[in-house]
Coordinates of C-alpha atoms in Angstrom, one line a residue:
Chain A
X1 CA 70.9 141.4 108.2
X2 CA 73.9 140.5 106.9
X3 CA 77.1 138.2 108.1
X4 CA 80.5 138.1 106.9
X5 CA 82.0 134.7 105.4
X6 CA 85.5 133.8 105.1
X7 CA 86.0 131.7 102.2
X8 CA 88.8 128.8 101.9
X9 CA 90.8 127.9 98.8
X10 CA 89.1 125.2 97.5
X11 CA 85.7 127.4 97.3
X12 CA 86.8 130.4 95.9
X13 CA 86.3 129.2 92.4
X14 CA 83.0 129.8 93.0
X15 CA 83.4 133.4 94.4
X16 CA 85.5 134.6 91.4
X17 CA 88.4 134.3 93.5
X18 CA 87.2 136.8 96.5
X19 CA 88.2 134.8 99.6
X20 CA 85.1 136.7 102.2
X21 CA 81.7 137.6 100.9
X22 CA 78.7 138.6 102.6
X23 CA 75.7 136.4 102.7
X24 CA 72.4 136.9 104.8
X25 CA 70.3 133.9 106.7
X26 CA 69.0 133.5 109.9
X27 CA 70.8 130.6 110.6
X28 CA 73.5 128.1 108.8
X29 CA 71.0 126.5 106.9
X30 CA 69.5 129.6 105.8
X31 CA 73.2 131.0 104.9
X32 CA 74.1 127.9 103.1
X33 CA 71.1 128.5 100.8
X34 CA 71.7 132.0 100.6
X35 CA 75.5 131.3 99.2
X36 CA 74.1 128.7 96.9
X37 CA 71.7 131.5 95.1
X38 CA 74.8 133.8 94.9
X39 CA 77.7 131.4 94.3
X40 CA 75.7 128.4 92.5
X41 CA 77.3 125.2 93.0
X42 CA 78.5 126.1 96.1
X43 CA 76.4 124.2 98.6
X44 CA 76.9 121.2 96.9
X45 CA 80.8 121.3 98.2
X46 CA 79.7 122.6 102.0
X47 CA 76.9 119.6 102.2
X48 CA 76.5 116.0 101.6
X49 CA 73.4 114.6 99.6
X50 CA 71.9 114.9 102.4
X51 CA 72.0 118.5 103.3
X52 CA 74.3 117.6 106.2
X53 CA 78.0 119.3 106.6
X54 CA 80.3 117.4 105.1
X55 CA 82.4 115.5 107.1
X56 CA 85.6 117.3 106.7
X57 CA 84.3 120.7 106.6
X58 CA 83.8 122.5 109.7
X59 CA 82.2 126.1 110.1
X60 CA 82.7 128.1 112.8
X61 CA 80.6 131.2 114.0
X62 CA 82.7 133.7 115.7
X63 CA 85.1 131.2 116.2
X64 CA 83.0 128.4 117.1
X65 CA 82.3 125.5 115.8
X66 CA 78.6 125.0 114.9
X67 CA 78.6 121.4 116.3
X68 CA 79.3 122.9 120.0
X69 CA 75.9 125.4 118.9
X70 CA 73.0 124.0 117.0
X71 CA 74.7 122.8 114.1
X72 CA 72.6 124.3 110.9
X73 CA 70.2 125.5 113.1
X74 CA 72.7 128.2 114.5
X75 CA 71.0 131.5 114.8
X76 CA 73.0 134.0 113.1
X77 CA 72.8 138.0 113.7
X78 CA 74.1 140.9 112.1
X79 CA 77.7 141.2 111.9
X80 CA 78.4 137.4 112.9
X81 CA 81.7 136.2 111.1
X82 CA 81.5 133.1 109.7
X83 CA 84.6 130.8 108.7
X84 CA 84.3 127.3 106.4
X85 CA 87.5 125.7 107.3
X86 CA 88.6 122.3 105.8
X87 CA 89.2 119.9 108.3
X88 CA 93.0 119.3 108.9
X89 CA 95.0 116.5 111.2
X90 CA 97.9 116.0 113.0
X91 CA 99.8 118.2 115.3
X92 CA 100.3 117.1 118.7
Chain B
X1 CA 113.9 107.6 91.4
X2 CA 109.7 107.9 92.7
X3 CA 107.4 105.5 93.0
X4 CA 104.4 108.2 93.9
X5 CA 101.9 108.6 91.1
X6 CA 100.0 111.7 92.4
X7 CA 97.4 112.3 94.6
X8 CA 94.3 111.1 95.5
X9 CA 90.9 111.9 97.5
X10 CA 90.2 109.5 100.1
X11 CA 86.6 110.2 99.9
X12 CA 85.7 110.8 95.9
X13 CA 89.1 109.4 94.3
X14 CA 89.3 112.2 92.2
X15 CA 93.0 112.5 91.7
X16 CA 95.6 115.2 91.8
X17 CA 99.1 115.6 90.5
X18 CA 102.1 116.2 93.4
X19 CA 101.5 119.7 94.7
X20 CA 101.4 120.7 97.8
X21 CA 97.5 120.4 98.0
X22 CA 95.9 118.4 100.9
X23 CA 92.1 119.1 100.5
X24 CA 89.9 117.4 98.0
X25 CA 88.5 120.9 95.6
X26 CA 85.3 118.2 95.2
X27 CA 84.3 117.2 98.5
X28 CA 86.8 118.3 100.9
X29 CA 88.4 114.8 101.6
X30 CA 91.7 114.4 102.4
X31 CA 94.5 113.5 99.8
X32 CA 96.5 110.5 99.8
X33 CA 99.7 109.7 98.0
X34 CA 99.4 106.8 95.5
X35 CA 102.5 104.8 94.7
X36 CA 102.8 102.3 91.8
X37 CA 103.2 99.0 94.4
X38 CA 103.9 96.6 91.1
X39 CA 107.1 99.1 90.7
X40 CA 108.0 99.2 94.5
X41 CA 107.4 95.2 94.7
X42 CA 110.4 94.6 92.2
X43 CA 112.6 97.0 93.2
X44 CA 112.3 96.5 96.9
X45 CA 113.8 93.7 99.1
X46 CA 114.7 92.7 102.8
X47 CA 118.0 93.1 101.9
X48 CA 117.9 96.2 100.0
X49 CA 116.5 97.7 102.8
X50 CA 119.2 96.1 105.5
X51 CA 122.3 97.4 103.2
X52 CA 120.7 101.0 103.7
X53 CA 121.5 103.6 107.2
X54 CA 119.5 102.6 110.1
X55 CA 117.1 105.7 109.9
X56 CA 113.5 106.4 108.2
X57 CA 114.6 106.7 104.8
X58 CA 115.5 103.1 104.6
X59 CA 112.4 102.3 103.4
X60 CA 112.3 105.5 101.1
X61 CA 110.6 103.5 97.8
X62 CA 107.6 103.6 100.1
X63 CA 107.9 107.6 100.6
X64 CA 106.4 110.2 98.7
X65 CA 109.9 111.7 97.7
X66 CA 111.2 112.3 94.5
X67 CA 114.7 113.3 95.1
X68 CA 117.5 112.7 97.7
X69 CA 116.0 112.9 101.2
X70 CA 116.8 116.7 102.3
X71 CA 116.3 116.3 106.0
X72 CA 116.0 113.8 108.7
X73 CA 118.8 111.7 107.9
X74 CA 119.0 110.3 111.4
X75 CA 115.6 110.2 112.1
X76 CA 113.6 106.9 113.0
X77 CA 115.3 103.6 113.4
X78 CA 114.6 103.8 117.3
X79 CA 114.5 101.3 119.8
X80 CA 111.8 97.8 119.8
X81 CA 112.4 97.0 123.6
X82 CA 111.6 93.7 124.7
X83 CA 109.4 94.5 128.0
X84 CA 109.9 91.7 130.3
X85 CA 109.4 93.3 133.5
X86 CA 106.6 95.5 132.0
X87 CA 105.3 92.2 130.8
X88 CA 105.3 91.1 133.5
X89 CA 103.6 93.9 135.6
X90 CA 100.7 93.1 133.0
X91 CA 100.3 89.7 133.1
X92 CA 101.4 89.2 129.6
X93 CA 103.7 86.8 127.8
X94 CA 105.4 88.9 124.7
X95 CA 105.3 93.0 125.0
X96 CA 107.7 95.3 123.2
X97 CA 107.8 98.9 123.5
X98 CA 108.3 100.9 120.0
X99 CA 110.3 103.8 121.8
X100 CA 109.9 106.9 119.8
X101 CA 110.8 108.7 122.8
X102 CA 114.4 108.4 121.7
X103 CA 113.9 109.8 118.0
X104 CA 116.0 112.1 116.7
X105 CA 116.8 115.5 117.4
X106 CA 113.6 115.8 119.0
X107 CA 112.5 113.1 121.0
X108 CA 109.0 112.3 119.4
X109 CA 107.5 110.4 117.3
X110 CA 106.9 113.7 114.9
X111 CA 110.5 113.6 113.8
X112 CA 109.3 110.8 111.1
X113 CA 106.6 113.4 109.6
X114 CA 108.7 116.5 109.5
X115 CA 111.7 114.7 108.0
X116 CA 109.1 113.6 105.6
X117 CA 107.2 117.2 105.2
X118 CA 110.3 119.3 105.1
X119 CA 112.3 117.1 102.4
X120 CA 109.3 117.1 100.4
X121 CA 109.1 121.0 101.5
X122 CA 112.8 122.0 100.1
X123 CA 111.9 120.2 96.6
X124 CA 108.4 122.1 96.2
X125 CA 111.0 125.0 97.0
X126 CA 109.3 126.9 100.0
X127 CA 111.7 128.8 102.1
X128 CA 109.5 129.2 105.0
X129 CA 108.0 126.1 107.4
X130 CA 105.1 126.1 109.8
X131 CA 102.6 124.2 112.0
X132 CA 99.9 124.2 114.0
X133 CA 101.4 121.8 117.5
X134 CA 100.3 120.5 120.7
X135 CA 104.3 121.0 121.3
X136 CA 106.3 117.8 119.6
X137 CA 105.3 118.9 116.2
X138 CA 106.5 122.3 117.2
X139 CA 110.0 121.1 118.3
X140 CA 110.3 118.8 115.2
X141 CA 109.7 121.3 112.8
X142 CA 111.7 124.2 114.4
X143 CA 115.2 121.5 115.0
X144 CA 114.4 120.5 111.5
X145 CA 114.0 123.9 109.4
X146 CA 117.2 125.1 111.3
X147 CA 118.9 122.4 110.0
X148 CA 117.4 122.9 106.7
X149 CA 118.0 126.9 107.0
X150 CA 114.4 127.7 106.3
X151 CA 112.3 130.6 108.1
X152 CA 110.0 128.8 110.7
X153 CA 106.7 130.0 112.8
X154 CA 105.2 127.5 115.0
X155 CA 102.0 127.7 116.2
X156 CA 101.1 126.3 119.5
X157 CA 97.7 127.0 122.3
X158 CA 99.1 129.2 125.0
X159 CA 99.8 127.0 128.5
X160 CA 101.8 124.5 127.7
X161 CA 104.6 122.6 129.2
X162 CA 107.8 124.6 129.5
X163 CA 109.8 122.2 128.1
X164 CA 107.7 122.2 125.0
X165 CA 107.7 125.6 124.5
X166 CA 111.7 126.1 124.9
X167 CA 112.1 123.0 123.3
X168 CA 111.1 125.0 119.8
X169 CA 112.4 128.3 121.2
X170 CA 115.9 127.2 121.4
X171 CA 116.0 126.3 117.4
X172 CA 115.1 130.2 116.4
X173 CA 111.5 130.2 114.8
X174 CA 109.0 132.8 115.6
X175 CA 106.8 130.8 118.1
X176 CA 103.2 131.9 118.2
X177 CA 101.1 131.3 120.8
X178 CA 97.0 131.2 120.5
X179 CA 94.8 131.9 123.8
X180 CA 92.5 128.9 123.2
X181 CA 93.6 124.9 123.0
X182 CA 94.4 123.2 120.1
X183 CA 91.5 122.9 118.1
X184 CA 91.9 126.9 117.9
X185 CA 95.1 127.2 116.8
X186 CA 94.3 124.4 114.0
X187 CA 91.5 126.2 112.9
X188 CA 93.7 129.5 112.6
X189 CA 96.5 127.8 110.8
X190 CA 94.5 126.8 108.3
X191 CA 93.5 129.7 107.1
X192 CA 96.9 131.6 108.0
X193 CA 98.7 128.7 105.7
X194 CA 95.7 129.4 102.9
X195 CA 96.7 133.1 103.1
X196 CA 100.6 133.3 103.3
X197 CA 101.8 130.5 101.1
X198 CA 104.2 128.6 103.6
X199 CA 104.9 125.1 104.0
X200 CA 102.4 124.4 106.8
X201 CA 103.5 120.2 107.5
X202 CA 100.2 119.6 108.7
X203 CA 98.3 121.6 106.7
X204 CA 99.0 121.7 103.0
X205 CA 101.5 119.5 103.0
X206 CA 99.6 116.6 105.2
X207 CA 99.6 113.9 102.5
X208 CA 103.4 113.8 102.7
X209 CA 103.9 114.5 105.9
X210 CA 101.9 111.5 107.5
X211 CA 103.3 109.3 105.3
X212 CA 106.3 109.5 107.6
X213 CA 104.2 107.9 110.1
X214 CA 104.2 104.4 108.3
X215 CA 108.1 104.0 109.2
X216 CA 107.3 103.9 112.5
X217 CA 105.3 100.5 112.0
X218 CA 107.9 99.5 109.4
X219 CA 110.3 99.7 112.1
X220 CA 108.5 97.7 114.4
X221 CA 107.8 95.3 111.5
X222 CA 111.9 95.0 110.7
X223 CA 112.4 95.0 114.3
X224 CA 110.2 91.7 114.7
X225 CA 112.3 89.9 112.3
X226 CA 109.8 91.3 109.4
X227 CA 107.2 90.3 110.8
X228 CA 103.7 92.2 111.5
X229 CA 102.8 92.3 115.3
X230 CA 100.0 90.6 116.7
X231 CA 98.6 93.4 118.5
X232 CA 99.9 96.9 118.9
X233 CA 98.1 100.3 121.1
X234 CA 98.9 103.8 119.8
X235 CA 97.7 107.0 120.8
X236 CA 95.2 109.0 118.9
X237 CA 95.0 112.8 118.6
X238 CA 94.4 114.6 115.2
X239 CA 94.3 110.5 113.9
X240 CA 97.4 110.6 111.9
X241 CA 99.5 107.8 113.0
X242 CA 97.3 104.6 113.7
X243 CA 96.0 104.8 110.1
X244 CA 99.1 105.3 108.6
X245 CA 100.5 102.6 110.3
X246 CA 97.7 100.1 109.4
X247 CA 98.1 101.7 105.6
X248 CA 102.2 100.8 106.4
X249 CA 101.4 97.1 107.1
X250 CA 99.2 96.3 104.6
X251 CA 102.0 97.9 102.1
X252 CA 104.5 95.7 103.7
X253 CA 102.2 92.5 102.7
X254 CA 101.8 93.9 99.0
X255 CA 105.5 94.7 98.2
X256 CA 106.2 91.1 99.5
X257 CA 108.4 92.4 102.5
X258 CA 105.9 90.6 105.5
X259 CA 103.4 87.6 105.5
X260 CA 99.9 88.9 105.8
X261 CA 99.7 87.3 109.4
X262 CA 97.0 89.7 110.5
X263 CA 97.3 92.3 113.0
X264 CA 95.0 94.4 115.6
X265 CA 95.1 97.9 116.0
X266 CA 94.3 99.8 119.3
X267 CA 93.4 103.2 119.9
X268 CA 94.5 105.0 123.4
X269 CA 93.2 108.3 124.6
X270 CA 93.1 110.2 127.9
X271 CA 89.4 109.9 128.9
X272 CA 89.6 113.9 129.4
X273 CA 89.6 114.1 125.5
X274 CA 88.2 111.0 124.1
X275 CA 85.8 112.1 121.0
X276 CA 87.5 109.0 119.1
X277 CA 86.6 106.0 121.9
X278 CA 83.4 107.8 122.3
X279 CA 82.5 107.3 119.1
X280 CA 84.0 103.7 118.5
X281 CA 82.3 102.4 121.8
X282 CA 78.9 104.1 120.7
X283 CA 79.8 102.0 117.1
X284 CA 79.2 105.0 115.5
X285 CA 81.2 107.0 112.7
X286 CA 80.2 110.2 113.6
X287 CA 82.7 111.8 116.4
X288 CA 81.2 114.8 118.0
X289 CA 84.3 117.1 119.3
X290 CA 85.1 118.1 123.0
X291 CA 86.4 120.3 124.3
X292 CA 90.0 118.5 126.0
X293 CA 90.2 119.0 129.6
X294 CA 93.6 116.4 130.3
X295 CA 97.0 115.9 131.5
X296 CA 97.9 114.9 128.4
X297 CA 98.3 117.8 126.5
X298 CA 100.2 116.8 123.5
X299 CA 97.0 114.1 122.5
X300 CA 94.2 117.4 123.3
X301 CA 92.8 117.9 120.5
X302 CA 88.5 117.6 120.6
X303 CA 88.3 118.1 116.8
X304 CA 90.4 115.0 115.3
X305 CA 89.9 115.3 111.6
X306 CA 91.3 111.9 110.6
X307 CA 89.4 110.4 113.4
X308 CA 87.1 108.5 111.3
X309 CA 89.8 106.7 109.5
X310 CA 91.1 105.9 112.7
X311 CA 87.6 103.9 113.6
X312 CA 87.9 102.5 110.3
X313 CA 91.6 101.0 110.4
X314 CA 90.7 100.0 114.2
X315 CA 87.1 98.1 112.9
X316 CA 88.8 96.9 109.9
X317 CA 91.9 95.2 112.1
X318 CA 89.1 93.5 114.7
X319 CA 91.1 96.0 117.3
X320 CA 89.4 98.2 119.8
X321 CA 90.3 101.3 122.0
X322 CA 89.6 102.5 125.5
X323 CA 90.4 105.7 127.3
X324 CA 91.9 106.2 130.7
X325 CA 91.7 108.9 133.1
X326 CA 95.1 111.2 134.2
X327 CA 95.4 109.1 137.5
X328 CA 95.8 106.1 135.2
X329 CA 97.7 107.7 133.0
X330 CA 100.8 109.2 135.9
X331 CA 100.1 105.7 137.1
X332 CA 101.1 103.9 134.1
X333 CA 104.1 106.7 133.7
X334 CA 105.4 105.5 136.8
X335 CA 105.1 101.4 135.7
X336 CA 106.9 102.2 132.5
X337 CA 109.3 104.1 134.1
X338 CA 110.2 101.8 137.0
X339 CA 110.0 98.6 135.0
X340 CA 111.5 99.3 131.6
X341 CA 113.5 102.5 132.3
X342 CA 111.9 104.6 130.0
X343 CA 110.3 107.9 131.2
X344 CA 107.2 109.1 128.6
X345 CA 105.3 111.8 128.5
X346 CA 101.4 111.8 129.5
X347 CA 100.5 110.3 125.7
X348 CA 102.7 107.2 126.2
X349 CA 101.2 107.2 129.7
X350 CA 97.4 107.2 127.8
X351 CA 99.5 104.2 125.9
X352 CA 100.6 102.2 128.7
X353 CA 97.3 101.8 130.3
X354 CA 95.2 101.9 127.8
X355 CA 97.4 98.2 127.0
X356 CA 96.7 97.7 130.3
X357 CA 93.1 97.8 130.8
X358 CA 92.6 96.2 127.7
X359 CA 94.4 93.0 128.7
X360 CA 92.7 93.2 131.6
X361 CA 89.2 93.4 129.9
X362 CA 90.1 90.4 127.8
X363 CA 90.4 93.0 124.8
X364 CA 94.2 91.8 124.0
X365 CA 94.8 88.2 124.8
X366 CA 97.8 87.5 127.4
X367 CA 99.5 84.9 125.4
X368 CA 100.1 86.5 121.8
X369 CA 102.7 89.4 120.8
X370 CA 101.8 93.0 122.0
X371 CA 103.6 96.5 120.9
X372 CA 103.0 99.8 122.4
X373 CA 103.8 102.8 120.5
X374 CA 105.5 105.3 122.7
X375 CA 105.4 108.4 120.9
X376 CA 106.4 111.1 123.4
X377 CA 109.6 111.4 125.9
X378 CA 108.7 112.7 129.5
X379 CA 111.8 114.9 129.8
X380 CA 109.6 117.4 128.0
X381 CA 106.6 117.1 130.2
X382 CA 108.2 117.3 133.9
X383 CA 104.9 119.5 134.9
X384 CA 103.2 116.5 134.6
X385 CA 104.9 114.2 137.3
X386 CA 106.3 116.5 139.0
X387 CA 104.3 116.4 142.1
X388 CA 104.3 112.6 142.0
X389 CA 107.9 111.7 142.3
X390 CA 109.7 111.4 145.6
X391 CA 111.4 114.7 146.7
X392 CA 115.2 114.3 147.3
X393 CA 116.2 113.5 151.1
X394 CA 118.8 116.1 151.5
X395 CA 121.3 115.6 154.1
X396 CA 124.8 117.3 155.2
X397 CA 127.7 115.7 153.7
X398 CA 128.5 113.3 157.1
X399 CA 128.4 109.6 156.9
X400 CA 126.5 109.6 160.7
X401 CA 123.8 111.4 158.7
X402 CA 123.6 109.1 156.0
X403 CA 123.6 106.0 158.5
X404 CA 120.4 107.7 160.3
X405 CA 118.7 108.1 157.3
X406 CA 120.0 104.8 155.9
X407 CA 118.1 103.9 159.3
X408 CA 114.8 105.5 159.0
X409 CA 114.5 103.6 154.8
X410 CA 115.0 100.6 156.4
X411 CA 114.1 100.1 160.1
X412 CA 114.8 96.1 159.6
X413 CA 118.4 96.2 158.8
X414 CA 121.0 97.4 161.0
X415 CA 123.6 99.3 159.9
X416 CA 126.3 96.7 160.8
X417 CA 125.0 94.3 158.5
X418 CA 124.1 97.0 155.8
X419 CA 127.5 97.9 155.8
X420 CA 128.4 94.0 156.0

């Protein structure tokens, strides 16, 4: 099974550049880990010490965000497109 | 001549030199300009600052230009009403209104951060300017790239106000509507700006552009005789502007300009979209979004990145924040309205009584100095009221019909003595 990842800017030092790669996992967590084993040093920049999301990233599954789902325990399936998006401010 | 160092992570510290960057490469944090205050403290004075034209760039050491300023040259410098009558309504000895609803060209308080975003825009040299808007962002950066003659696409959630939507229209950009709210649109932008290289204000150029925010509390602190007000209620949306003025104050204390008198910060939002008063009455840091379901468009957005600072300046000050409902909020458009003469739109409604349930709790004392910030002119928002106001009483053009009707508004006077 495999999903599609969007990748932003500030990660794609870690993807030679390539700004959507495919990753497999059956849910965020799994994915996360996934990335890490391709793109090491990856997760490190997605998640806190703790393992948590950092606070200004926010990931979206087909448009989503993961905190209106199950967070990392979002079940992914084949073909799911995935976005990391820095959080960004102002605009009313 | 700049004062601004470079960039910094608010988060890790790691710093940056001036590009137009806005997210940490380390952890994701936000950037922040850093200015060499030493530098600004001796170059900077009261009077300096008086000699100079009454708009934002007055205070322009404390900008993150480097250059002339390119746009926005009568921007800011609006109106500090005294409140009496609104005072009065609430019960409360001091109030001022900070009304933003007059800026220039646009009528919100988002002509401070796009005459910030698009100077610094023309001297990074983009010739194309965007955002991602509720609406007043929108009609800021459109009225301001036209003067600028850069390309402009605004991007804006399908469904809002009319006047917000012509109100970008009518300056030429390529307007761009998303079927979703806000929090969609944001999320698009960002990765349309990471794709396309344009000047998105709020995006990658966010550390300068919220700067601008600060003149509106250096205003407000000029305005006060320079002095920093007691107590002052802002709205909170994507959580640029209450930060940025509680970083404005405490640089007016450092470069000398104010006495560090203390002040309390307040944060206002519409109870329909509150993720930011959630989170501060649960005394937590961690906001969950919502999804907005309010009157007051222009303040929906669920997902506020910045919201956590905006706990943090509101803890920090000893402030608070409530949220009201829409009822409250056409309510408290009304008040302003009918008492000070100033017609807002829903998010200086959220303002209005927001101030006024927190004097009522006891949150903000009766006795001391109060400001509210109204960001947002009601002229763009009509949708909002319009089934609230009185209809016009149309008549024929006879003065028998006026005296009936004259009649019928007051049954206790007769017309003899009304005509005396």
């Amino acid at each position: 099974m495999s999903v599609r990842v969007r990748v932003p800017t500030p990660l794609r030092k870690f993807t030679q550049g390539v700004d959507e790669v495919s990753a497999q996992g059956a849910n965020i967590k799994a994915l996360v880990e996934d990335l890490e084993k391709n793109f090491p040093g990856i997760k490190e920049r997605i998640c806190d010490e703790t393992g948590k999301i950092r606070r200004f990233v926010n990931v979206y599954v087909n448009g989503d965000d993961i905190r209106f789902l199950q967070n990392l325990e979002t079940a992914l399936k084949e073909g799911d497109n995935i976005s990391i998006v820095p959080a960004i401010a102002g605009g009313c | 001549m700049s004062f601004v160092r470079g960039l910094q992570c608010r988060e890790c510290g790691q710093e940056y030199p001036k590009e137009p960057l806005h997210v940490c490469e380390t952890c994701f944090g936000p950037l922040e300009i850093v200015y060499d205050y030493d530098a600004i403290k001796k170059s900077i004075s009261r009077e300096k600052i008086a000699s100079r034209d009454k708009n934002l760039w007055r205070y322009r050491e404390l900008l993150p230009i480097d250059g002339e300023a390119q746009a926005g040259l009568y921007s800011g410098f609006t109106p500090l009403v005294r409140a009496r009558r609104l005072g009065e309504a609430l019960g409360v000895k001091e109030l001022y209104i900070k009304d933003d609803s007059v800026n220039h060209p646009t009528f919100s308080y988002k002509d401070r951060v796009v005459a910030v975003a698009i100077s610094k825009a023309i001297e990074f040299g983009f010739d194309t300017v965007s955002c991602a808007s509720t609406g007043n962002l929108a009609n800021a950066v459109a009225a301001h790239a036209a003067r600028a003659g850069l390309n402009c696409y605004v991007f804006i959630p399908d469904g809002l106000e009319q006047g917000k939507i012509i109100g970008s229209a009518i300056y030429g950009p390529k307007t761009i509507a998303i079927k979703g709210n806000y929090d969609d649109v944001n999320r698009l932008c960002s990765e349309i700006g990471d794709k396309y290289g344009w000047a998105f204000v709020n995006v990658n150029l966010r550390p300068y552009y919220s700067e601008g925010a600060k003149t509106h509390g250096f205003e407000v602190a000029e305005q006060l005789g320079w002095k920093l007000p007691r107590h002052i209620v802002v709205a909170s949306a994507g959580g640029t502007i209450l930060p940025k003025l509680s970083k404005g104050f405490k640089e007016l204390v450092k470069v000398g300009l104010v006495e560090d008198t203390g002040y309390k910060i307040y944060s206002a939002q519409a109870a329909g979209c509150a993720p930011i008063i959630n989170a501060l009455q649960k005394g937590t840091d961690l906001i969950s979004p919502v999804k907005p379901n309010t009157i007051a468009s222009s303040i929906a957005i669920g997902n506020p990145a910045d919201g956590y600072y905006v706990l943090q300046a509101v803890r920090e000050s000893g402030g608070w924040g409530e949220s009201v409902t829409d009822k409250e909020i056409l309510e408290a458009i009304h008040l302003l309205a009918q008492t000070e003469g100033i017609f807002t739109e829903p998010a200086g409604g959220t303002e209005v009584a927001v101030t006024k349930k927190l004097i009522q709790n006891g949150n903000i004392p009766r006795q001391e100095s109060i400001v509210i910030s109204i960001t947002g002119n009601g002229y763009k928002t009509l949708e909002a009221v319009a089934g609230s106001v009185e209809k016009p009483l149309t008549i024929t053009a006879t003065l028998e019909n006026f005296d009936a009707l004259y009649q019928q508004l007051n049954p206790t006077v007769t017309a003899k003595a009304a005509s005396g």
